[in-house]
Short mmCIF file of C-alpha atoms in Angstrom, two decimals:
data_model
loop_
_atom_site.label_atom_id
_atom_site.label_comp_id
_atom_site.label_asym_id
_atom_site.label_seq_id
_atom_site.Cartn_x
_atom_site.Cartn_y
_atom_site.Cartn_z
CA MET K 169 146.96 204.29 33.81
CA ASN K 170 147.38 204.18 30.13
CA SER K 171 150.02 206.83 29.12
CA ARG K 172 149.59 206.26 25.23
CA PRO K 173 148.79 209.79 23.78
CA ASN K 174 145.67 210.31 21.75
CA ARG K 175 146.21 209.66 18.01
CA GLN K 176 143.85 211.13 15.41
CA LEU K 177 142.93 208.21 13.16
CA TRP K 178 142.60 210.12 9.90
CA LEU K 179 144.09 208.62 6.79
CA PRO K 180 145.72 210.98 4.49
CA LEU K 181 146.19 209.59 1.02
CA GLN K 182 148.85 211.67 -0.82
CA VAL K 183 150.25 210.11 -3.90
CA LYS K 184 151.88 212.19 -6.74
CA GLY K 185 150.05 215.44 -5.69
CA GLU K 186 146.71 213.82 -4.87
CA LEU K 187 145.49 214.41 -1.42
CA GLY K 188 142.43 213.11 0.20
CA VAL K 189 141.56 212.83 3.90
CA CYS K 190 139.43 210.21 5.71
CA ASP K 191 138.15 211.89 8.81
CA LEU K 192 137.95 209.18 11.37
CA SER K 193 137.18 209.43 14.94
CA ALA K 194 139.99 209.72 17.59
CA GLU K 195 141.43 206.74 19.16
CA ASN K 196 140.13 205.79 22.44
CA PRO K 197 143.27 206.07 24.83
CA THR K 198 142.05 203.16 26.81
CA GLU K 199 141.72 200.77 23.85
CA GLU K 200 144.24 197.82 23.84
CA TRP K 201 146.84 198.34 21.12
CA GLY K 202 146.63 194.88 19.55
CA LEU K 203 147.67 193.51 16.25
CA MET K 204 144.51 194.60 14.32
CA GLU K 205 145.05 198.21 15.57
CA ARG K 206 148.61 198.17 14.32
CA ILE K 207 147.29 196.94 11.00
CA VAL K 208 144.69 199.78 10.57
CA ALA K 209 147.11 202.41 12.10
CA PRO K 210 147.14 205.53 9.70
CA GLU K 211 150.83 205.24 8.85
CA ASN K 212 150.58 201.63 8.11
CA LEU K 213 147.47 202.26 5.90
CA ARG K 214 149.22 205.02 4.01
CA ALA K 215 152.12 202.88 3.11
CA ALA K 216 149.83 200.06 2.01
CA TYR K 217 147.73 202.44 -0.16
CA GLY K 218 150.92 203.91 -1.70
CA ARG K 219 152.11 200.23 -2.51
CA VAL K 220 148.79 199.30 -4.09
CA ARG K 221 148.73 202.52 -6.05
CA SER K 222 152.32 202.07 -7.42
CA ASN K 223 151.64 198.36 -8.28
CA LYS K 224 148.48 199.46 -10.29
CA GLY K 225 146.98 196.25 -11.43
CA THR K 226 143.65 195.28 -12.82
CA PRO K 227 140.33 195.63 -11.01
CA GLY K 228 138.94 192.78 -8.98
CA ASN K 229 135.49 191.33 -8.89
CA ASP K 230 133.72 194.58 -8.18
CA GLY K 231 135.30 196.58 -11.19
CA MET K 232 136.93 199.25 -8.93
CA THR K 233 140.08 200.62 -10.32
CA VAL K 234 143.17 201.71 -8.28
CA GLU K 235 142.48 205.40 -9.31
CA SER K 236 138.98 205.18 -7.73
CA LEU K 237 140.13 203.72 -4.43
CA ALA K 238 140.82 207.06 -2.70
CA ALA K 239 137.32 208.29 -3.28
CA HIS K 240 135.93 205.01 -2.00
CA LEU K 241 138.06 205.20 1.10
CA ARG K 242 137.05 208.77 1.93
CA ALA K 243 133.46 207.64 1.89
CA GLU K 244 133.47 204.18 3.38
CA TRP K 245 136.75 203.81 5.41
CA PRO K 246 135.22 204.58 8.87
CA ALA K 247 132.69 201.69 8.36
CA ILE K 248 135.32 199.27 6.83
CA ARG K 249 137.74 200.12 9.73
CA GLY K 250 135.04 199.34 12.20
CA ARG K 251 134.25 196.03 10.74
CA LEU K 252 138.11 195.06 10.83
CA LEU K 253 138.41 196.08 14.49
CA ALA K 254 135.20 194.16 15.41
CA GLY K 255 136.37 191.12 13.43
CA THR K 256 133.39 191.07 11.21
CA TYR K 257 134.92 192.18 7.88
CA ARG K 258 134.23 189.87 4.93
CA PRO K 259 136.55 190.01 1.84
CA ALA K 260 134.97 190.05 -1.58
CA ALA K 261 135.41 187.06 -3.83
CA VAL K 262 138.56 187.23 -6.02
CA ARG K 263 138.40 187.51 -9.91
CA ARG K 264 139.59 184.51 -11.90
CA HIS K 265 142.42 185.46 -14.35
CA GLU K 266 144.37 183.06 -16.50
CA LEU K 267 147.90 183.65 -17.67
CA PRO K 268 149.62 181.33 -20.18
CA LYS K 269 152.53 179.33 -18.95
CA PRO K 270 155.81 179.31 -21.03
CA GLY K 271 155.67 175.50 -21.20
CA GLY K 272 151.86 175.32 -22.09
CA GLY K 273 148.73 175.43 -20.05
CA VAL K 274 147.63 178.27 -17.93
CA ARG K 275 148.37 179.70 -14.49
CA VAL K 276 145.07 180.70 -12.66
CA LEU K 277 145.35 183.90 -10.66
CA GLY K 278 142.80 185.15 -8.08
CA ILE K 279 142.67 188.96 -8.28
CA PRO K 280 141.30 190.57 -5.16
CA THR K 281 139.45 193.85 -5.16
CA VAL K 282 141.79 196.97 -4.86
CA LEU K 283 140.25 197.42 -1.31
CA ASP K 284 141.12 193.83 -0.32
CA ARG K 285 144.60 194.29 -1.89
CA MET K 286 145.22 197.28 0.35
CA ILE K 287 144.05 195.50 3.50
CA GLN K 288 146.17 192.42 2.57
CA GLN K 289 149.12 194.66 2.08
CA ALA K 290 148.55 196.42 5.53
CA VAL K 291 148.40 192.91 7.03
CA LEU K 292 151.64 191.85 5.22
CA GLN K 293 153.48 195.00 6.34
CA VAL K 294 152.88 194.09 10.04
CA LEU K 295 153.44 190.47 9.92
CA GLN K 296 156.28 190.10 7.51
CA PRO K 297 158.83 192.02 9.68
CA GLU K 298 157.91 189.62 12.56
CA TRP K 299 157.73 186.38 10.61
CA ASP K 300 160.67 186.75 7.96
CA PRO K 301 163.57 186.69 10.36
CA THR K 302 162.35 183.26 11.64
CA PHE K 303 162.37 181.72 8.27
CA SER K 304 165.10 179.39 6.95
CA GLU K 305 168.36 180.69 5.49
CA GLY K 306 167.78 178.18 2.53
CA SER K 307 164.56 180.06 1.47
CA PHE K 308 164.90 183.03 -1.02
CA GLY K 309 161.50 183.55 -2.64
CA PHE K 310 159.25 186.60 -1.85
CA ARG K 311 161.46 187.68 1.03
CA PRO K 312 162.87 191.30 1.72
CA GLY K 313 166.46 191.51 0.66
CA ARG K 314 166.49 188.26 -0.97
CA SER K 315 166.42 187.31 -4.76
CA ALA K 316 166.52 184.75 -7.43
CA HIS K 317 170.18 185.56 -8.12
CA GLN K 318 171.12 184.87 -4.51
CA ALA K 319 169.18 181.44 -4.69
CA VAL K 320 171.22 180.49 -7.70
CA ALA K 321 174.48 181.56 -6.04
CA ARG K 322 173.55 179.32 -3.05
CA ALA K 323 172.84 176.37 -5.41
CA ARG K 324 176.21 176.92 -6.98
CA GLU K 325 177.93 176.92 -3.47
CA HIS K 326 176.21 173.50 -2.88
CA TYR K 327 177.72 172.17 -6.11
CA LEU K 328 181.16 173.51 -5.36
CA ALA K 329 180.94 171.89 -1.83
CA GLY K 330 180.80 168.43 -3.73
CA SER K 331 177.06 167.79 -4.13
CA HIS K 332 177.00 166.97 -7.79
CA TRP K 333 173.53 165.58 -7.85
CA VAL K 334 170.29 167.41 -7.43
CA VAL K 335 166.83 166.43 -6.25
CA ASP K 336 164.62 168.81 -8.18
CA LEU K 337 161.19 168.98 -6.46
CA ASP K 338 158.06 170.57 -8.23
CA LEU K 339 155.02 170.76 -6.10
CA GLU K 340 151.85 170.07 -8.08
CA LYS K 341 149.57 173.15 -8.19
CA PHE K 342 151.01 174.32 -4.89
CA PHE K 343 148.88 177.51 -4.67
CA ASP K 344 145.66 175.70 -5.51
CA ARG K 345 146.25 172.85 -3.01
CA VAL K 346 147.36 174.47 0.26
CA ASN K 347 145.45 172.88 3.05
CA HIS K 348 143.57 175.69 5.03
CA ASP K 349 143.47 173.72 8.40
CA LYS K 350 147.32 173.07 8.28
CA LEU K 351 148.25 176.60 7.21
CA MET K 352 145.83 178.15 9.76
CA ALA K 353 147.31 175.90 12.59
CA LEU K 354 150.67 177.59 11.73
CA VAL K 355 149.01 181.08 11.62
CA GLU K 356 147.40 180.56 15.08
CA ALA K 357 150.77 179.51 16.52
CA ARG K 358 152.17 183.03 15.64
CA VAL K 359 149.00 185.46 15.69
CA PRO K 360 147.58 186.09 19.13
CA ASP K 361 144.83 188.49 17.67
CA TRP K 362 141.72 186.33 16.88
CA ARG K 363 140.45 189.16 14.59
CA VAL K 364 143.53 188.75 12.41
CA ARG K 365 143.27 185.08 12.29
CA ARG K 366 139.76 185.21 11.25
CA LEU K 367 140.53 187.80 8.61
CA ILE K 368 143.28 185.48 7.16
CA ARG K 369 141.00 182.55 7.26
CA ARG K 370 138.32 184.56 5.43
CA TYR K 371 140.84 185.66 2.86
CA LEU K 372 141.86 181.93 2.33
CA ALA K 373 138.16 180.99 1.90
CA ALA K 374 137.05 183.78 -0.33
CA GLY K 375 135.52 182.23 -3.50
CA MET K 376 136.42 182.86 -7.07
CA ALA K 377 134.18 184.59 -9.53
CA CYS K 378 134.41 184.13 -13.33
CA GLY K 379 131.62 186.17 -14.85
CA ASP K 380 128.35 185.19 -13.15
CA VAL K 381 129.88 181.85 -11.99
CA TYR K 382 130.91 181.68 -8.21
CA VAL K 383 133.31 178.95 -7.17
CA PRO K 384 133.68 178.44 -3.33
CA ARG K 385 137.11 177.73 -2.08
CA SER K 386 138.05 174.99 0.51
CA GLU K 387 141.78 174.81 -0.22
CA GLY K 388 144.50 176.82 -1.79
CA THR K 389 145.68 180.31 -1.46
CA PRO K 390 144.86 182.42 -4.51
CA GLN K 391 147.82 183.84 -6.48
CA GLY K 392 147.32 187.61 -7.05
CA GLY K 393 147.02 188.80 -3.44
CA PRO K 394 149.92 190.46 -1.54
CA LEU K 395 149.42 187.98 1.57
CA SER K 396 149.73 184.77 -0.44
CA PRO K 397 153.57 184.63 -0.77
CA LEU K 398 154.00 185.18 2.99
CA LEU K 399 151.51 182.41 3.80
CA ALA K 400 153.24 180.14 1.42
CA ASN K 401 156.66 180.76 2.96
CA LEU K 402 155.10 180.13 6.37
CA LEU K 403 153.76 176.66 5.29
CA LEU K 404 156.99 175.62 3.21
CA ASP K 405 159.10 176.75 6.25
CA GLU K 406 158.00 173.39 7.68
CA LEU K 407 159.73 171.72 4.66
CA ASP K 408 162.79 173.80 5.10
CA ARG K 409 163.12 172.91 8.85
CA GLU K 410 162.76 169.12 8.00
CA LEU K 411 165.62 169.43 5.33
CA GLU K 412 167.72 171.17 7.94
CA ALA K 413 167.00 168.52 10.52
CA ARG K 414 168.12 165.94 8.12
CA GLY K 415 171.31 167.82 7.30
CA HIS K 416 170.60 168.31 3.53
CA ARG K 417 171.93 171.08 1.45
CA PHE K 418 169.05 172.78 -0.30
CA VAL K 419 167.75 176.06 -1.88
CA ARG K 420 164.04 176.93 -2.06
CA TYR K 421 162.49 179.69 -3.95
CA ALA K 422 158.68 179.81 -3.23
CA ASP K 423 157.51 176.24 -4.35
CA ASP K 424 160.68 175.41 -6.41
CA CYS K 425 162.95 173.43 -4.20
CA ASN K 426 166.41 171.89 -5.10
CA ILE K 427 168.24 169.39 -2.61
CA TYR K 428 171.79 168.67 -3.40
CA VAL K 429 173.26 165.20 -2.62
CA GLY K 430 176.45 163.27 -3.43
CA SER K 431 174.93 160.49 -5.60
CA ARG K 432 172.02 159.38 -7.62
CA ARG K 433 171.19 156.72 -5.08
CA ALA K 434 171.16 159.17 -2.27
CA GLY K 435 168.98 161.47 -4.49
CA VAL K 436 166.44 158.68 -5.13
CA ARG K 437 166.14 158.06 -1.39
CA VAL K 438 165.71 161.69 -0.54
CA MET K 439 163.05 162.15 -3.32
CA SER K 440 160.92 159.27 -1.87
CA SER K 441 161.38 160.33 1.83
CA ILE K 442 160.58 163.92 1.20
CA SER K 443 157.71 163.19 -1.09
CA GLY K 444 156.11 161.25 1.77
CA PHE K 445 156.81 164.09 4.18
CA LEU K 446 155.09 166.65 1.92
CA THR K 447 152.11 164.28 1.62
CA ASP K 448 151.72 163.30 5.25
CA ARG K 449 152.68 166.33 7.04
CA LEU K 450 151.78 169.33 4.74
CA LYS K 451 149.14 167.69 2.54
CA LEU K 452 150.96 168.65 -0.72
CA LYS K 453 151.89 166.51 -3.65
CA VAL K 454 154.89 166.22 -5.61
CA ASN K 455 154.54 166.57 -9.42
CA GLU K 456 156.19 163.35 -10.74
CA ALA K 457 156.29 164.51 -14.20
CA LYS K 458 158.39 167.61 -13.50
CA SER K 459 160.39 166.26 -10.55
CA ALA K 460 163.56 164.21 -10.97
CA VAL K 461 167.05 163.34 -9.66
CA GLY K 462 169.84 164.37 -12.11
CA LYS K 463 172.90 166.32 -12.59
CA PRO K 464 172.68 170.07 -12.15
CA TYR K 465 173.47 170.67 -15.86
CA GLU K 466 170.46 168.65 -16.81
CA ARG K 467 167.99 170.47 -14.68
CA ALA K 468 166.80 174.07 -14.65
CA PHE K 469 166.60 176.18 -11.47
CA LEU K 470 165.04 179.65 -11.79
CA GLY K 471 166.19 179.68 -15.47
CA PHE K 472 169.72 178.50 -14.76
CA SER K 473 171.79 175.36 -14.86
CA ILE K 474 175.01 174.64 -13.14
CA VAL K 475 177.53 173.08 -15.65
CA ARG K 476 181.09 171.69 -15.31
CA GLY K 477 183.39 173.74 -12.97
CA GLY K 478 180.47 175.30 -11.04
CA LYS K 479 179.68 177.81 -13.81
CA THR K 480 176.15 179.11 -14.15
CA ALA K 481 174.56 178.86 -17.72
CA VAL K 482 171.09 179.86 -19.05
CA SER K 483 169.17 176.70 -19.00
CA ALA K 484 167.95 175.00 -22.24
CA LYS K 485 164.43 175.75 -21.33
CA ALA K 486 165.08 179.51 -20.95
CA ARG K 487 167.01 179.51 -24.28
CA ASP K 488 164.10 177.94 -25.95
CA ARG K 489 161.71 180.59 -24.51
CA LEU K 490 163.95 183.39 -25.67
CA LYS K 491 164.05 181.92 -29.18
CA ALA K 492 160.25 181.62 -29.18
CA LYS K 493 159.97 185.34 -28.24
CA ILE K 494 162.38 186.48 -30.87
CA ARG K 495 160.48 184.41 -33.54
CA GLU K 496 157.32 186.02 -32.36
CA LEU K 497 158.83 189.55 -32.72
CA THR K 498 160.51 188.95 -36.06
CA GLY K 499 157.51 187.20 -37.64
CA ARG K 500 157.20 187.88 -41.39
CA ASN K 501 153.65 188.87 -41.16
CA ARG K 502 154.09 191.44 -38.63
CA GLY K 503 154.12 194.31 -41.04
CA CYS K 504 156.19 196.68 -39.03
CA SER K 505 159.27 198.79 -39.84
CA LEU K 506 162.77 197.45 -38.96
CA SER K 507 163.29 200.26 -36.48
CA ARG K 508 160.03 199.42 -34.59
CA MET K 509 161.05 195.68 -34.54
CA ILE K 510 164.46 196.49 -33.22
CA GLY K 511 162.92 198.74 -30.62
CA GLU K 512 160.59 196.09 -29.39
CA LEU K 513 163.50 193.55 -29.35
CA ALA K 514 165.75 195.73 -27.55
CA THR K 515 163.20 196.49 -24.71
CA TYR K 516 162.69 192.64 -24.33
CA LEU K 517 166.45 191.71 -24.47
CA ARG K 518 167.48 194.39 -22.01
CA GLY K 519 165.08 192.95 -19.39
CA TRP K 520 166.24 189.46 -20.34
CA LYS K 521 169.95 190.30 -19.97
CA ALA K 522 169.45 192.09 -16.64
CA TYR K 523 168.13 188.87 -15.25
CA PHE K 524 170.62 186.47 -16.86
CA ARG K 525 173.63 188.69 -16.30
CA ILE K 526 174.96 186.31 -13.68
CA ALA K 527 175.38 183.56 -16.10
CA THR K 528 179.23 182.81 -16.27
CA ALA K 529 179.10 180.27 -19.10
CA ARG K 530 178.98 182.55 -22.19
CA SER K 531 179.30 180.22 -25.20
CA ASN K 532 175.60 179.63 -25.32
CA LEU K 533 174.87 183.32 -25.27
CA ARG K 534 177.25 183.85 -28.24
CA GLU K 535 175.38 181.18 -30.07
CA LEU K 536 172.00 182.96 -29.23
CA SER K 537 173.36 186.25 -30.49
CA ALA K 538 174.49 184.61 -33.84
CA TRP K 539 171.03 182.89 -34.21
CA MET K 540 169.36 186.19 -33.63
CA MET K 541 171.42 187.98 -36.19
CA ARG K 542 170.45 185.08 -38.70
CA LYS K 543 166.75 185.81 -37.92
CA LEU K 544 167.07 189.48 -38.63
CA ARG K 545 168.82 188.94 -41.89
CA CYS K 546 166.36 186.35 -42.90
CA TYR K 547 163.52 188.93 -42.08
CA LEU K 548 165.15 191.59 -44.24
CA TRP K 549 165.86 189.13 -47.20
CA LYS K 550 162.23 188.20 -47.23
CA GLN K 551 161.35 191.81 -47.00
CA TRP K 552 163.50 192.81 -49.99
CA GLY K 553 161.97 190.19 -52.16
CA GLY K 554 162.89 190.94 -55.76
CA ARG K 555 165.08 193.88 -54.77
CA GLY K 556 167.52 191.48 -53.10
CA TYR K 557 170.28 192.12 -55.79
CA ARG K 558 170.02 195.76 -55.68
CA GLU K 559 170.07 195.86 -51.90
CA LEU K 560 173.14 193.70 -51.72
CA ARG K 561 174.94 195.88 -54.22
CA LYS K 562 173.94 199.04 -52.36
CA ARG K 563 175.47 197.62 -49.24
CA GLY K 564 178.96 196.87 -50.76
CA VAL K 565 178.51 193.20 -51.97
CA SER K 566 180.49 192.47 -55.20
CA ARG K 567 178.46 192.02 -58.40
CA ASP K 568 179.18 188.35 -58.70
CA LEU K 569 178.36 187.40 -55.09
CA ALA K 570 175.24 189.57 -55.19
CA TRP K 571 174.09 188.09 -58.38
CA ASN K 572 174.73 184.43 -57.26
CA THR K 573 173.14 184.95 -54.01
CA SER K 574 169.95 186.58 -55.34
CA LYS K 575 169.62 183.86 -57.98
CA SER K 576 170.25 181.07 -55.43
CA ALA K 577 167.55 178.34 -55.23
CA HIS K 578 168.00 178.06 -51.43
CA GLY K 579 165.33 179.44 -49.17
CA PRO K 580 165.59 182.65 -47.01
CA TRP K 581 166.80 180.74 -43.89
CA ARG K 582 169.54 179.15 -45.83
CA ILE K 583 170.60 182.47 -47.48
CA SER K 584 170.56 184.26 -44.11
CA MET K 585 173.95 182.67 -43.29
CA SER K 586 175.49 183.30 -46.66
CA PRO K 587 178.59 185.42 -47.01
CA ALA K 588 176.72 188.11 -48.98
CA LEU K 589 174.20 188.86 -46.10
CA SER K 590 177.01 188.96 -43.57
CA ILE K 591 178.72 191.59 -45.62
CA ALA K 592 175.56 193.59 -46.27
CA LEU K 593 174.13 193.36 -42.90
CA PRO K 594 176.98 192.90 -40.27
CA THR K 595 176.33 192.63 -36.69
CA ARG K 596 177.40 196.34 -36.13
CA TYR K 597 174.49 197.44 -38.52
CA PHE K 598 171.89 196.08 -36.02
CA VAL K 599 173.95 197.26 -32.96
CA GLU K 600 173.93 200.79 -34.34
CA LEU K 601 170.09 200.61 -34.62
CA GLY K 602 170.14 199.76 -30.88
CA LEU K 603 169.94 196.07 -30.56
CA PRO K 604 171.74 194.83 -27.51
CA LEU K 605 173.95 191.59 -27.91
CA LEU K 606 173.23 188.85 -25.55
CA HIS K 607 176.88 187.91 -24.93
CA THR K 608 178.35 191.36 -24.15
#
């Protein structure tokens, strides 16, 4: 006899004072409590709804906003739940959304509808606690309690252990090229409930819509849905286990993998062997243009490089991206006040500093701070125009120095490093306006 008590399957949606109730039928006490029943359980759905609500995000292909989801659930949830339990639910096509990459090109995201985001989140909340503890210790991306900083720290440990060469692997369009049959074989080995397996397969196969154009999908797992990172880790855990079996030191963060070896020769051998494994076993391709064997200070991993002595430094690529953003925010033609510009810079720099705070090599950061001060002085010098002499005098610059500077034939960028502007616009002037320094 089944002793499980009756449970009322109503779904209260309570977020920041909003209260809605989906009145669903009572659970049949003789019904088997399978994986799908755990997914659609009210407490799991409440948590999934709250996460989707807090993440906000843009509408999917149907145009429904996060704010309108509660009303839709009140009206439609009993039927949706029935289709999920029967294994007949079909996800909607994802919406194509392009994001520019820092190095050029675009990253294509597939944005599910808000309803499908909630269902994917509900599936994630049930599967991740079971799967995640089985994943490799060398994997850090999109895992609870793990971070990019921990991945960088692990890379540093490998360097300090004597592995001073790195095999930097970049997978070519990983999320677009995941083989569905290979991934589903791994899912089927872990998921006994056929309804959940079918639902995951349908999420993988959901096409992409761009306006009136619909593109079917036969491979890949679209970035933009809550479930994709977990599925990516499931597939790439096969790579992790292969590296462990071969005794390699490695760190993986999503599809970014670094393998640490003792020599260039060993690195070349590992690169060739692992590339073959990825192609033959996982049906993935290494991006040869972005992958290489080199010294850790030559390569970037999650925005960091490991330099002499095992110190972590902001990578050259990350510094270049920061400079590009500062140039954008201090552009001459922006037409905004200095206080507004400093405010926008401060907001961006605080986030940048929070991520790169673990860098222990500080000399590059001091150089970046000095360069940023020069950009700001250059901006103000251009803004002063013919008032340059008066502005310098007003800020305590001697008459002769102010006159010689204002009449100089040099351009604004050259003048920005002059003694006169350093006196008139010292670093503390910008700090008092709220600008954070990168090296402090």
